[in-house]
Amino acid sequence: MPGRVRVFIASSIDGFIAGPDDDLSWLPEPSDDDHGFGEFFADVGALLMGRRTYEVLEGFEGPWPYEARPVLVATHRPIAPSQPTIRAVEGDIASLVAQAREAAGEGDVY
């Protein structure tokens, strides 16, 4: 049975995830309480994200946060991934989810 398609997100009351200029300084440091993200992420087999999210993440300092899990980036343009586990995918939402589920194996899609 395929895993679930799940989301784990924090946003401000007005619905934004990032501040101006993609500021995410409000996110907790790894040593702070992760609010359950570690437990959530333990079940994740693959990630599906849009190109803008991918570009912001690639701009962060430090190691790639998603370890060796497959990351599928929904985009119509080529990308230059920093990790061999990252690849561009295209299609409608049903196709994108199907591709992510296949990449996740028994795990969940985040």
Short mmCIF file of C-alpha atoms in Angstrom, two decimals:
data_model
loop_
_atom_site.label_atom_id
_atom_site.label_comp_id
_atom_site.label_asym_id
_atom_site.label_seq_id
_atom_site.Cartn_x
_atom_site.Cartn_y
_atom_site.Cartn_z
CA MET A 1 0.00 0.00 0.00
CA PRO A 2 1.44 3.40 -0.91
CA GLY A 3 2.25 5.85 1.83
CA ARG A 4 0.27 8.95 2.60
CA VAL A 5 0.70 12.36 1.01
CA ARG A 6 1.26 14.70 3.96
CA VAL A 7 2.20 18.29 4.70
CA PHE A 8 3.98 19.81 7.68
CA ILE A 9 3.88 23.57 7.54
CA ALA A 10 4.13 26.60 9.75
CA SER A 11 2.75 29.93 8.65
CA SER A 12 1.89 33.31 10.02
CA ILE A 13 -1.72 34.19 10.75
CA ASP A 14 -1.99 35.90 7.36
CA GLY A 15 -0.98 32.67 5.59
CA PHE A 16 2.64 33.35 4.73
CA ILE A 17 5.51 30.95 5.33
CA ALA A 18 8.36 33.38 4.67
CA GLY A 19 8.82 37.05 5.35
CA PRO A 20 10.06 39.64 2.86
CA ASP A 21 13.02 38.45 0.76
CA ASP A 22 12.29 34.81 1.72
CA ASP A 23 13.23 35.47 5.36
CA LEU A 24 12.86 32.31 7.45
CA SER A 25 14.76 33.51 10.50
CA TRP A 26 11.74 32.73 12.68
CA LEU A 27 12.25 28.99 12.13
CA PRO A 28 13.62 27.20 15.20
CA GLU A 29 17.27 26.25 15.28
CA PRO A 30 17.92 22.49 15.10
CA SER A 31 18.65 22.44 18.84
CA ASP A 32 15.25 23.97 19.62
CA ASP A 33 11.94 22.08 19.87
CA ASP A 34 11.11 20.78 16.40
CA HIS A 35 7.36 20.74 17.15
CA GLY A 36 7.07 17.13 15.99
CA PHE A 37 8.88 17.50 12.68
CA GLY A 38 11.42 14.77 13.47
CA GLU A 39 8.68 12.24 14.12
CA PHE A 40 6.81 13.37 10.99
CA PHE A 41 9.94 13.21 8.83
CA ALA A 42 10.85 9.70 10.01
CA ASP A 43 7.97 8.36 7.89
CA VAL A 44 8.84 10.39 4.77
CA GLY A 45 10.13 8.42 1.79
CA ALA A 46 10.24 11.27 -0.76
CA LEU A 47 9.52 14.97 -1.09
CA LEU A 48 7.57 16.85 -3.75
CA MET A 49 8.07 20.59 -3.94
CA GLY A 50 7.70 23.49 -6.31
CA ARG A 51 10.63 25.15 -7.97
CA ARG A 52 10.49 28.30 -5.83
CA THR A 53 10.68 26.28 -2.60
CA TYR A 54 13.56 24.29 -4.08
CA GLU A 55 15.46 27.46 -5.04
CA VAL A 56 15.05 28.93 -1.54
CA LEU A 57 16.27 25.69 0.07
CA GLU A 58 19.26 25.46 -2.26
CA GLY A 59 20.22 28.97 -1.14
CA PHE A 60 20.50 28.01 2.54
CA GLU A 61 23.89 27.56 4.13
CA GLY A 62 24.76 24.20 5.61
CA PRO A 63 24.05 20.65 4.53
CA TRP A 64 21.07 19.69 2.39
CA PRO A 65 18.27 19.19 4.95
CA TYR A 66 16.60 16.16 3.39
CA GLU A 67 19.44 13.66 3.68
CA ALA A 68 19.36 10.96 1.01
CA ARG A 69 15.62 11.04 0.38
CA PRO A 70 14.44 11.58 -3.20
CA VAL A 71 13.31 15.15 -3.87
CA LEU A 72 11.08 15.81 -6.87
CA VAL A 73 10.92 19.43 -8.03
CA ALA A 74 7.84 20.36 -10.06
CA THR A 75 9.10 22.62 -12.83
CA HIS A 76 9.09 23.07 -16.59
CA ARG A 77 12.63 24.47 -16.58
CA PRO A 78 15.91 22.63 -16.08
CA ILE A 79 17.50 22.67 -12.62
CA ALA A 80 21.11 22.19 -11.52
CA PRO A 81 20.65 20.05 -8.40
CA SER A 82 23.29 20.02 -5.69
CA GLN A 83 22.42 16.44 -4.72
CA PRO A 84 22.02 13.28 -6.83
CA THR A 85 18.68 12.63 -5.10
CA ILE A 86 17.07 15.78 -6.57
CA ARG A 87 15.33 15.71 -9.95
CA ALA A 88 12.93 17.83 -11.96
CA VAL A 89 9.48 16.43 -12.77
CA GLU A 90 6.59 17.67 -14.89
CA GLY A 91 2.91 16.92 -15.23
CA ASP A 92 -0.46 17.64 -13.73
CA ILE A 93 -0.95 17.25 -9.98
CA ALA A 94 -2.13 13.63 -10.26
CA SER A 95 0.96 12.73 -12.27
CA LEU A 96 3.27 14.58 -9.87
CA VAL A 97 1.79 12.80 -6.86
CA ALA A 98 2.04 9.44 -8.63
CA GLN A 99 5.72 10.07 -9.41
CA ALA A 100 6.38 11.11 -5.81
CA ARG A 101 4.58 8.04 -4.43
CA GLU A 102 6.67 5.80 -6.65
CA ALA A 103 9.86 7.50 -5.43
CA ALA A 104 8.70 7.20 -1.79
CA GLY A 105 8.17 3.45 -1.96
CA GLU A 106 6.47 2.42 1.30
CA GLY A 107 7.14 5.85 2.85
CA ASP A 108 5.01 8.96 2.88
CA VAL A 109 5.27 11.86 0.44
CA TYR A 110 6.04 15.22 2.02
#
